[in-house]
Amino acid sequence: MRALVVGDTGGIGAALSIALGERGYAVTGVSRRSDGLDLTDENSVTRVMGGLEGAFDRIFVATGALELAGVGPEKSLRGLEADQMMQQFALNAMGPALVLKHCVRVMSRTADCRFAVLSARVGSIGDNALGGWYSYRAAKAALNQLIHTGAIELARSHPQSVVVALHPGHVATPLSLKYGGNLPAVGTETSAKNLMTVLDSLTPAQTGGFFDWEGKVIQW
Ligand SMILES: NC(=O)c1ccc[n+]([C@@H]2O[C@H](COP(=O)([O-])OP(=O)(O)OC[C@H]3O[C@@H](n4cnc5c(N)ncnc54)[C@H](OP(=O)(O)O)[C@@H]3O)[C@@H](O)[C@H]2O)c1
């Protein structure tokens, strides 16, 4: 069994690599830090993803950021800036979609193969009661749509596939610590185990969905 972790240098990504290895997977990791994989640059995604040899049984895309170039999420409409909004979309929506594009080649057409991207509950429009965090929310909502659409296409060519967006919960990583307030955070090791368990529990009939770390459906 082989697994691929895109963004294995991140808090959750690194823990996923270890946990998958402990479950017996031969794990391949790719990242910006180690491989120069910049998800906001299509040429970079093509170069790094194009160098991978399949097939992978489990793929996790664990990249993303809430704060970009030192600029945190917007608290109000006054904080909206075009460049920041575009960068959020590039990293949190476009990049993982390009990764999925290249992963089609390294996913089995006949065997059980599963692809999960780390989204966020705050990308749910129906669940948004607090406001704020405009660009991150919008980018994750766009990510969910891209993954849902890709899953429909892959269900035709890869009928055993499961392609989903997962919310990891509030996890103690550099991404969350600064903005988590008093929310209790789980450790990365626990989060990785939860995410693997959820992905393993889903069936091809559930492909295209948006699930939390417990396997509960999150409304769009
Ligand atoms: N932590 C939470 O509580 C939480 C909650 C909800 C959702 N999430 C989602 O979970 C995912 C992982 O979060 P995390 O907490 O593990 O974050 P993290 O520890 O900050 O890790 C972020 C990862 O994204 C990579 N990355 C950032 N910009 C990149 C770029 N331009 N191109 C390629 N890779 C890039 C980083 O690579 P480098 O090593 O090169 O910097 C790193 O591997 C994110 O999508 C986040 O939105 C996290």
Coordinates of N, CA and C and ligand atoms in Angstrom, one line a residue:
M1 N 0.9 -1.2 0.0 CA 0.0 0.0 0.0 C 0.9 1.2 0.0
R2 N 0.5 2.2 -0.8 CA 1.3 3.4 -0.9 C 0.5 4.7 -0.6
A3 N 1.1 5.6 0.0 CA 0.4 6.9 0.3 C 1.2 8.1 -0.1
L4 N 0.5 9.1 -0.5 CA 1.2 10.4 -0.8 C 0.6 11.5 0.1
V5 N 1.6 12.3 0.6 CA 1.1 13.4 1.4 C 1.7 14.7 0.8
V6 N 0.9 15.5 0.3 CA 1.3 16.8 -0.3 C 1.3 17.8 0.8
G7 N 2.4 18.4 1.1 CA 2.5 19.3 2.3 C 2.9 18.6 3.5
D8 N 3.9 17.7 3.4 CA 4.3 16.8 4.6 C 5.2 17.6 5.5
T9 N 5.4 18.8 5.3 CA 6.2 19.6 6.2 C 5.3 20.4 7.2
G10 N 4.0 20.4 7.0 CA 3.1 21.2 7.8 C 2.8 20.4 9.1
G11 N 2.1 21.0 10.0 CA 1.8 20.4 11.3 C 1.0 19.1 11.1
I12 N -0.1 19.2 10.4 CA -1.0 18.0 10.1 C -0.3 17.1 9.1
G13 N 0.3 17.7 8.1 CA 0.9 16.8 7.0 C 2.0 16.0 7.5
A14 N 2.8 16.5 8.4 CA 3.9 15.7 9.0 C 3.4 14.6 9.8
A15 N 2.4 14.9 10.6 CA 1.8 13.8 11.5 C 1.1 12.8 10.6
L16 N 0.5 13.2 9.5 CA -0.2 12.2 8.6 C 0.9 11.2 8.0
S17 N 2.0 11.8 7.6 CA 3.1 11.0 7.1 C 3.5 9.9 8.1
I18 N 3.7 10.3 9.3 CA 4.1 9.4 10.4 C 3.0 8.3 10.6
A19 N 1.8 8.8 10.7 CA 0.7 7.9 11.1 C 0.4 6.9 9.9
L20 N 0.5 7.4 8.7 CA 0.3 6.4 7.5 C 1.5 5.4 7.5
G21 N 2.7 5.8 7.8 CA 3.8 4.9 7.9 C 3.6 3.8 9.0
E22 N 3.0 4.3 10.1 CA 2.8 3.3 11.2 C 1.7 2.3 10.8
R23 N 0.8 2.7 9.9 CA -0.3 1.8 9.5 C 0.2 0.9 8.3
G24 N 1.5 1.0 8.0 CA 2.0 0.1 7.0 C 2.1 0.6 5.6
Y25 N 1.8 1.9 5.4 CA 1.9 2.5 4.0 C 3.4 2.9 3.7
A26 N 3.8 2.7 2.5 CA 5.0 3.3 2.0 C 4.7 4.7 1.7
V27 N 5.2 5.7 2.4 CA 4.8 7.1 2.2 C 5.7 7.9 1.4
T28 N 5.2 8.6 0.4 CA 5.9 9.6 -0.3 C 5.4 11.0 0.1
G29 N 6.3 11.9 0.4 CA 5.9 13.3 0.8 C 6.5 14.3 -0.2
V30 N 5.7 15.3 -0.5 CA 6.2 16.4 -1.4 C 5.8 17.7 -0.7
S31 N 6.7 18.7 -0.8 CA 6.4 20.0 -0.1 C 7.1 21.1 -0.8
R32 N 6.7 22.3 -0.4 CA 7.4 23.5 -0.9 C 8.8 23.5 -0.3
R33 N 8.9 23.3 1.0 CA 10.2 23.4 1.7 C 11.2 22.4 1.1
S34 N 10.8 21.1 0.9 CA 11.8 20.1 0.4 C 11.9 19.9 -1.1
D35 N 10.8 20.2 -1.8 CA 10.8 20.0 -3.2 C 10.5 21.2 -4.1
G36 N 10.4 22.3 -3.5 CA 10.1 23.5 -4.2 C 8.7 23.5 -4.8
L37 N 7.8 22.8 -4.2 CA 6.4 22.7 -4.7 C 5.6 23.9 -4.3
D38 N 5.4 24.9 -5.2 CA 4.6 26.1 -4.8 C 3.2 25.9 -5.4
L39 N 2.2 25.7 -4.6 CA 0.9 25.5 -5.1 C 0.3 26.7 -5.8
T40 N 0.9 27.8 -5.6 CA 0.4 29.0 -6.3 C 1.0 29.2 -7.7
D41 N 1.8 28.3 -8.1 CA 2.5 28.4 -9.4 C 2.3 27.1 -10.2
E42 N 1.5 27.2 -11.2 CA 1.1 26.0 -12.0 C 2.3 25.2 -12.5
N43 N 3.4 25.9 -13.0 CA 4.5 25.2 -13.5 C 5.2 24.4 -12.4
S44 N 5.2 24.9 -11.2 CA 5.8 24.2 -10.1 C 5.0 22.9 -9.8
V45 N 3.7 23.1 -9.8 CA 2.8 21.9 -9.5 C 3.0 20.9 -10.6
T46 N 3.1 21.3 -11.8 CA 3.3 20.4 -12.9 C 4.6 19.6 -12.8
R47 N 5.6 20.4 -12.5 CA 7.0 19.8 -12.4 C 7.0 18.7 -11.3
V48 N 6.6 19.1 -10.1 CA 6.7 18.2 -8.9 C 5.7 17.0 -9.0
M49 N 4.5 17.3 -9.3 CA 3.5 16.2 -9.4 C 3.8 15.3 -10.6
G50 N 4.3 15.9 -11.7 CA 4.6 15.2 -12.9 C 5.7 14.2 -12.7
G51 N 6.5 14.4 -11.6 CA 7.6 13.5 -11.4 C 7.3 12.3 -10.5
L52 N 6.0 12.2 -10.1 CA 5.6 11.1 -9.2 C 5.2 9.9 -10.0
E53 N 5.5 8.7 -9.5 CA 5.1 7.5 -10.1 C 4.0 6.8 -9.3
G54 N 2.9 6.5 -9.9 CA 1.8 5.8 -9.1 C 2.0 4.4 -9.0
A55 N 1.0 3.7 -8.5 CA -0.3 4.3 -8.0 C -0.2 4.4 -6.5
F56 N -1.0 5.4 -6.1 CA -1.1 5.7 -4.6 C -2.5 5.3 -4.2
D57 N -2.6 4.6 -3.0 CA -3.9 4.1 -2.5 C -4.5 5.2 -1.7
R58 N -3.7 6.1 -1.0 CA -4.2 7.1 -0.2 C -3.4 8.4 -0.5
I59 N -4.2 9.5 -0.7 CA -3.5 10.8 -1.0 C -4.2 11.8 -0.1
F60 N -3.3 12.6 0.6 CA -3.8 13.7 1.4 C -3.1 15.0 0.9
V61 N -3.9 16.0 0.8 CA -3.3 17.3 0.4 C -3.5 18.1 1.7
A62 N -2.4 18.4 2.4 CA -2.4 19.0 3.7 C -1.8 20.4 3.7
T63 N -1.8 21.0 2.5 CA -1.2 22.4 2.4 C -2.3 23.4 2.8
G64 N -1.9 24.7 2.9 CA -2.8 25.7 3.2 C -2.3 26.8 4.1
A65 N -2.9 27.9 4.2 CA -2.5 29.0 5.1 C -3.7 29.9 5.4
L66 N -3.7 30.4 6.6 CA -4.7 31.3 7.0 C -4.2 32.8 6.9
E67 N -2.9 32.8 7.3 CA -2.2 34.1 7.2 C -1.2 34.0 6.0
L68 N -1.2 35.1 5.2 CA -0.3 35.1 4.0 C 0.6 36.3 4.1
A69 N 1.9 36.1 4.0 CA 2.9 37.2 4.0 C 2.6 38.1 5.2
G70 N 2.3 37.5 6.3 CA 2.2 38.2 7.6 C 0.8 38.9 7.7
V71 N 0.0 38.8 6.7 CA -1.4 39.4 6.8 C -2.4 38.3 7.2
G72 N -3.1 38.6 8.3 CA -4.0 37.6 8.8 C -5.4 37.8 8.2
P73 N -6.4 37.0 8.6 CA -7.7 37.0 8.0 C -8.4 38.3 8.3
E74 N -9.2 38.8 7.3 CA -9.9 40.0 7.5 C -11.0 39.9 8.5
K75 N -11.1 41.0 9.3 CA -12.2 41.0 10.3 C -13.4 41.7 9.8
S76 N -13.2 42.6 8.8 CA -14.4 43.3 8.3 C -14.2 43.7 6.8
L77 N -15.2 44.1 6.2 CA -15.1 44.5 4.7 C -14.0 45.5 4.5
R78 N -13.8 46.4 5.5 CA -12.7 47.4 5.3 C -11.4 46.7 5.1
G79 N -11.2 45.5 5.5 CA -9.9 44.8 5.4 C -9.7 44.1 4.1
L80 N -10.7 44.1 3.2 CA -10.5 43.4 1.9 C -9.5 44.1 1.0
E81 N -8.6 43.2 0.5 CA -7.6 43.7 -0.5 C -7.5 42.7 -1.6
A82 N -7.6 43.2 -2.8 CA -7.7 42.4 -4.0 C -6.5 41.3 -4.0
D83 N -5.3 41.8 -3.8 CA -4.2 40.9 -3.9 C -4.2 39.8 -2.9
Q84 N -4.6 40.1 -1.7 CA -4.7 39.1 -0.6 C -5.8 38.1 -1.0
M85 N -6.9 38.6 -1.5 CA -8.0 37.7 -1.9 C -7.5 36.7 -3.0
M86 N -6.8 37.2 -3.9 CA -6.3 36.4 -5.0 C -5.3 35.3 -4.5
Q87 N -4.5 35.8 -3.6 CA -3.5 34.8 -3.0 C -4.1 33.7 -2.2
Q88 N -5.2 34.1 -1.5 CA -5.9 33.1 -0.7 C -6.5 32.0 -1.7
F89 N -7.1 32.5 -2.8 CA -7.7 31.6 -3.7 C -6.6 30.7 -4.3
A90 N -5.5 31.3 -4.7 CA -4.4 30.6 -5.4 C -4.0 29.5 -4.5
L91 N -3.7 29.7 -3.2 CA -3.1 28.7 -2.3 C -4.2 27.7 -1.9
N92 N -5.3 28.2 -1.4 CA -6.3 27.3 -0.8 C -7.3 26.6 -1.7
A93 N -7.5 27.2 -2.9 CA -8.4 26.6 -3.8 C -7.8 26.1 -5.1
M94 N -7.1 27.0 -5.8 CA -6.5 26.6 -7.1 C -5.5 25.5 -7.0
G95 N -4.6 25.7 -6.0 CA -3.4 24.8 -5.8 C -3.9 23.4 -5.6
P96 N -4.7 23.1 -4.6 CA -5.2 21.7 -4.4 C -5.9 21.2 -5.6
A97 N -6.7 22.0 -6.4 CA -7.4 21.5 -7.6 C -6.4 21.1 -8.6
L98 N -5.3 21.9 -8.8 CA -4.2 21.5 -9.7 C -3.6 20.2 -9.3
V99 N -3.4 20.0 -8.0 CA -2.8 18.7 -7.5 C -3.8 17.6 -7.8
L100 N -5.1 17.8 -7.6 CA -6.0 16.7 -8.0 C -5.9 16.4 -9.5
K101 N -5.8 17.4 -10.3 CA -5.6 17.2 -11.7 C -4.5 16.3 -12.0
H102 N -3.4 16.5 -11.4 CA -2.2 15.6 -11.6 C -2.3 14.3 -10.9
C103 N -3.1 14.2 -9.9 CA -3.3 12.9 -9.2 C -4.1 11.9 -9.9
V104 N -4.9 12.3 -10.8 CA -5.7 11.4 -11.6 C -4.8 10.3 -12.2
R105 N -3.7 10.7 -12.7 CA -2.7 9.8 -13.3 C -2.1 8.8 -12.4
V106 N -2.1 9.1 -11.1 CA -1.5 8.2 -10.1 C -2.5 7.5 -9.2
M107 N -3.8 7.6 -9.7 CA -4.8 6.9 -8.9 C -5.3 5.7 -9.8
S108 N -5.5 4.5 -9.1 CA -5.9 3.3 -9.8 C -7.4 3.5 -10.3
R109 N -7.6 3.0 -11.5 CA -8.9 3.1 -12.1 C -9.8 1.9 -11.6
T110 N -9.2 0.9 -11.1 CA -10.0 -0.3 -10.7 C -9.9 -0.5 -9.2
A111 N -8.9 -0.1 -8.5 CA -8.8 -0.5 -7.1 C -9.3 0.7 -6.2
D112 N -9.5 0.4 -4.9 CA -9.8 1.3 -3.9 C -8.8 2.4 -3.8
C113 N -9.1 3.6 -4.2 CA -8.1 4.7 -4.0 C -8.8 5.9 -3.4
R114 N -8.2 6.6 -2.5 CA -8.9 7.7 -1.8 C -8.0 9.0 -1.7
F115 N -8.7 10.1 -2.0 CA -8.0 11.4 -2.1 C -8.7 12.3 -1.1
A116 N -8.0 12.9 -0.2 CA -8.6 13.9 0.7 C -7.8 15.2 0.7
V117 N -8.5 16.3 0.7 CA -7.9 17.6 0.8 C -8.4 18.2 2.1
L118 N -7.5 18.9 2.8 CA -7.9 19.5 4.0 C -8.5 20.9 3.7
S119 N -9.8 20.9 4.0 CA -10.6 22.1 3.9 C -10.7 22.7 5.3
A120 N -11.8 23.4 5.5 CA -12.1 23.9 6.9 C -13.6 24.2 7.0
R121 N -14.1 23.9 8.2 CA -15.5 24.2 8.5 C -15.9 25.6 8.1
V122 N -15.0 26.5 8.3 CA -15.3 28.0 8.1 C -15.6 28.2 6.6
G123 N -15.3 27.2 5.7 CA -15.6 27.3 4.3 C -17.1 27.0 4.1
S124 N -17.8 26.5 5.1 CA -19.2 26.2 4.9 C -20.0 27.5 4.9
I125 N -20.8 27.7 3.9 CA -21.6 29.0 3.9 C -22.8 28.8 4.9
G126 N -23.4 27.6 4.9 CA -24.5 27.4 5.7 C -24.2 27.5 7.2
D127 N -22.9 27.2 7.6 CA -22.5 27.1 9.0 C -21.9 28.5 9.4
N128 N -21.9 29.4 8.5 CA -21.2 30.7 8.8 C -22.2 31.6 9.6
A129 N -22.0 31.7 10.9 CA -22.8 32.5 11.8 C -22.0 33.7 12.3
L130 N -20.7 33.6 12.2 CA -19.9 34.6 12.9 C -19.3 35.7 11.9
G131 N -19.3 35.5 10.6 CA -18.7 36.4 9.7 C -17.2 36.5 9.8
G132 N -16.6 37.5 9.1 CA -15.2 37.7 9.2 C -14.4 36.6 8.3
W133 N -13.1 36.7 8.3 CA -12.2 35.8 7.6 C -12.7 35.6 6.1
Y134 N -13.0 36.7 5.5 CA -13.7 36.6 4.1 C -12.9 35.7 3.1
S135 N -11.6 36.1 2.9 CA -10.9 35.4 1.8 C -10.6 33.9 2.1
Y136 N -10.3 33.6 3.3 CA -10.0 32.2 3.7 C -11.3 31.4 3.6
R137 N -12.4 32.0 4.1 CA -13.7 31.3 4.0 C -14.1 31.0 2.5
A138 N -13.9 32.1 1.7 CA -14.3 32.0 0.3 C -13.4 31.0 -0.5
A139 N -12.1 31.0 -0.1 CA -11.2 30.1 -0.8 C -11.5 28.7 -0.5
K140 N -11.9 28.4 0.8 CA -12.2 27.0 1.2 C -13.6 26.6 0.6
A141 N -14.5 27.6 0.5 CA -15.8 27.2 -0.2 C -15.5 26.9 -1.6
A142 N -14.6 27.6 -2.3 CA -14.3 27.4 -3.7 C -13.6 26.0 -3.8
L143 N -12.7 25.7 -2.8 CA -12.0 24.4 -2.8 C -13.1 23.3 -2.7
N144 N -14.1 23.5 -1.9 CA -15.1 22.4 -1.7 C -15.8 22.2 -3.0
Q145 N -16.1 23.2 -3.7 CA -16.8 23.1 -5.0 C -15.9 22.4 -6.1
L146 N -14.6 22.8 -6.1 CA -13.7 22.1 -7.0 C -13.5 20.7 -6.7
I147 N -13.4 20.3 -5.5 CA -13.3 18.9 -5.1 C -14.5 18.1 -5.4
H148 N -15.7 18.7 -5.1 CA -17.0 18.1 -5.4 C -17.1 17.8 -6.9
T149 N -16.7 18.8 -7.7 CA -16.9 18.6 -9.1 C -15.9 17.6 -9.7
G150 N -14.7 17.6 -9.1 CA -13.7 16.6 -9.6 C -14.1 15.2 -9.2
A151 N -14.7 15.1 -8.0 CA -15.2 13.8 -7.6 C -16.3 13.2 -8.5
I152 N -17.1 14.1 -9.1 CA -18.1 13.6 -10.0 C -17.5 13.0 -11.3
E153 N -16.5 13.7 -11.7 CA -15.7 13.3 -12.9 C -15.0 12.0 -12.6
L154 N -14.3 11.9 -11.5 CA -13.5 10.7 -11.2 C -14.4 9.5 -10.9
A155 N -15.6 9.7 -10.4 CA -16.5 8.6 -10.2 C -16.8 7.8 -11.5
R156 N -16.7 8.5 -12.6 CA -16.9 7.9 -13.9 C -15.7 7.1 -14.3
S157 N -14.5 7.7 -14.2 CA -13.3 7.0 -14.7 C -12.7 6.1 -13.7
H158 N -12.9 6.4 -12.4 CA -12.3 5.7 -11.3 C -13.4 5.3 -10.3
P159 N -14.3 4.3 -10.7 CA -15.5 4.0 -9.9 C -15.3 3.6 -8.4
Q160 N -14.1 3.2 -8.1 CA -13.8 2.8 -6.7 C -13.3 4.0 -5.9
S161 N -13.1 5.2 -6.5 CA -12.5 6.3 -5.8 C -13.3 7.0 -4.8
V162 N -12.7 7.6 -3.8 CA -13.3 8.4 -2.8 C -12.5 9.7 -2.8
V163 N -13.2 10.8 -3.2 CA -12.5 12.1 -3.3 C -13.3 13.1 -2.5
V164 N -12.7 13.6 -1.4 CA -13.5 14.4 -0.4 C -12.7 15.6 0.1
A165 N -13.4 16.5 0.7 CA -12.9 17.6 1.5 C -13.1 17.3 3.0
L166 N -12.0 17.4 3.8 CA -12.2 17.1 5.2 C -11.8 18.3 6.1
H167 N -12.6 18.4 7.1 CA -12.3 19.5 8.2 C -11.5 18.7 9.3
P168 N -10.3 19.2 9.6 CA -9.5 18.4 10.6 C -9.9 18.7 12.0
G169 N -10.8 19.7 12.3 CA -11.0 20.2 13.6 C -10.0 21.3 14.0
H170 N -10.0 21.7 15.2 CA -9.1 22.7 15.6 C -7.8 22.0 16.1
V171 N -6.7 22.1 15.4 CA -5.5 21.3 15.6 C -4.4 22.3 16.0
A172 N -3.6 21.9 17.0 CA -2.5 22.7 17.4 C -1.3 22.7 16.4
T173 N -1.4 23.7 15.5 CA -0.3 23.9 14.5 C 0.0 25.4 14.4
P174 N 1.1 25.7 13.8 CA 1.3 27.2 13.6 C 0.2 27.9 13.0
L175 N -0.6 27.2 12.1 CA -1.7 27.9 11.4 C -2.8 28.4 12.3
S176 N -3.1 27.5 13.3 CA -4.2 27.8 14.2 C -3.9 28.5 15.5
L177 N -2.7 28.3 16.0 CA -2.4 28.8 17.4 C -2.7 30.3 17.5
K178 N -2.3 31.0 16.5 CA -2.4 32.5 16.6 C -3.9 33.0 16.6
Y179 N -4.8 32.2 15.9 CA -6.1 32.7 15.7 C -7.2 31.8 16.4
G180 N -6.8 30.8 17.1 CA -7.8 29.9 17.7 C -8.5 30.4 18.9
G181 N -8.1 31.5 19.5 CA -8.7 32.0 20.7 C -8.6 31.0 21.8
N182 N -9.7 30.8 22.5 CA -9.7 29.8 23.6 C -10.2 28.4 23.2
L183 N -10.4 28.2 22.0 CA -10.8 26.9 21.5 C -9.8 25.8 21.9
P184 N -10.3 24.7 22.5 CA -9.4 23.6 22.8 C -8.9 23.0 21.5
A185 N -7.6 22.8 21.3 CA -7.0 22.2 20.1 C -6.6 20.8 20.4
V186 N -6.7 19.9 19.4 CA -6.2 18.6 19.5 C -4.8 18.5 19.0
G187 N -4.0 17.6 19.4 CA -2.6 17.4 18.9 C -2.6 16.9 17.4
T188 N -1.5 17.1 16.7 CA -1.5 16.7 15.3 C -1.5 15.2 15.2
E189 N -1.0 14.5 16.2 CA -1.0 13.0 16.1 C -2.4 12.5 16.1
T190 N -3.2 13.0 17.0 CA -4.7 12.6 17.1 C -5.4 13.0 15.9
S191 N -5.1 14.2 15.4 CA -5.8 14.7 14.2 C -5.5 13.8 13.0
A192 N -4.2 13.4 12.8 CA -3.9 12.5 11.7 C -4.6 11.2 11.8
K193 N -4.7 10.7 13.0 CA -5.4 9.4 13.1 C -6.9 9.6 12.8
N194 N -7.5 10.6 13.3 CA -8.9 10.9 13.0 C -9.1 11.0 11.5
L195 N -8.3 11.7 10.8 CA -8.4 12.0 9.3 C -8.3 10.7 8.6
M196 N -7.3 9.8 9.0 CA -7.2 8.5 8.3 C -8.4 7.6 8.5
T197 N -8.9 7.7 9.7 CA -10.0 6.8 10.1 C -11.2 7.2 9.3
V198 N -11.5 8.5 9.2 CA -12.6 9.0 8.4 C -12.5 8.7 7.0
L199 N -11.3 8.9 6.4 CA -11.2 8.6 4.9 C -11.4 7.1 4.7
D200 N -10.9 6.3 5.6 CA -11.0 4.8 5.4 C -12.5 4.4 5.5
S201 N -13.2 5.2 6.3 CA -14.6 4.7 6.6 C -15.6 5.1 5.5
L202 N -15.2 6.0 4.6 CA -16.1 6.4 3.5 C -16.2 5.4 2.4
T203 N -17.3 5.5 1.7 CA -17.5 4.6 0.5 C -17.6 5.4 -0.7
P204 N -17.4 4.7 -1.9 CA -17.5 5.5 -3.2 C -18.8 6.2 -3.3
A205 N -19.9 5.7 -2.7 CA -21.2 6.4 -2.7 C -21.1 7.8 -2.1
Q206 N -20.1 8.0 -1.2 CA -20.0 9.3 -0.5 C -19.0 10.2 -1.1
T207 N -18.4 9.8 -2.2 CA -17.4 10.6 -2.9 C -18.0 12.0 -3.2
G208 N -17.1 13.0 -3.1 CA -17.5 14.4 -3.4 C -18.0 15.1 -2.2
G209 N -18.0 14.5 -1.0 CA -18.6 15.1 0.2 C -17.6 16.0 1.0
F210 N -18.2 16.6 2.0 CA -17.4 17.5 2.9 C -17.7 17.0 4.3
F211 N -16.7 16.5 5.0 CA -16.9 15.8 6.2 C -15.9 16.3 7.3
D212 N -16.4 16.2 8.5 CA -15.5 16.6 9.6 C -14.6 15.5 10.1
W213 N -13.8 15.7 11.1 CA -12.8 14.7 11.6 C -13.5 13.5 12.2
E214 N -14.8 13.7 12.5 CA -15.6 12.5 13.1 C -16.4 11.8 12.0
G215 N -16.3 12.3 10.8 CA -17.0 11.6 9.7 C -18.4 12.2 9.5
K216 N -18.7 13.3 10.3 CA -20.1 13.9 10.1 C -20.1 14.8 8.9
V217 N -21.2 14.8 8.1 CA -21.3 15.6 7.0 C -21.4 17.1 7.4
I218 N -20.7 18.0 6.7 CA -20.8 19.4 7.0 C -21.6 20.0 5.8
Q219 N -22.5 20.8 6.2 CA -23.3 21.5 5.1 C -22.5 22.4 4.3
W220 N -22.9 22.5 3.0 CA -22.1 23.4 2.1 C -22.2 24.8 2.5
Ligands
LIG1 N1 -4.7 23.6 12.1 C1 -6.1 23.8 12.2 O1 -6.7 23.9 13.3 C2 -6.9 23.7 10.9 C3 -8.3 23.9 11.0 C4 -9.0 23.8 9.8 C5 -8.4 23.6 8.6 N2 -7.1 23.4 8.6 C6 -6.4 23.2 7.3 O2 -5.5 22.1 7.3 C7 -4.5 22.3 6.4 C8 -3.1 22.2 7.1 O3 -3.0 23.1 8.1 P1 -1.8 23.0 9.2 O4 -2.5 23.5 10.5 O5 -1.1 21.7 9.2 O6 -0.9 24.2 8.7 P2 0.7 24.4 8.8 O7 1.3 23.6 9.9 O8 0.9 25.8 8.7 O9 1.2 23.7 7.4 C9 0.9 24.3 6.2 C10 1.5 23.5 5.0 O10 1.1 24.2 3.8 C11 2.3 24.3 3.0 N3 2.2 25.5 2.2 C12 2.0 26.8 2.5 N4 2.0 27.6 1.5 C13 2.3 26.8 0.4 C14 2.5 27.0 -1.0 N5 2.4 28.2 -1.5 N6 2.8 26.0 -1.8 C15 3.0 24.7 -1.2 N7 2.8 24.4 0.1 C16 2.5 25.5 0.9 C17 3.4 24.5 4.1 O11 4.7 24.2 3.4 P3 6.1 24.8 3.9 O12 6.6 23.8 4.9 O13 6.9 25.0 2.7 O14 5.8 26.1 4.6 C18 3.0 23.4 5.0 O15 3.4 22.1 4.6 C19 -4.7 23.7 5.8 O16 -5.4 23.6 4.6 C20 -5.7 24.4 6.8 O17 -6.5 25.3 6.2 C21 -6.3 23.5 9.7

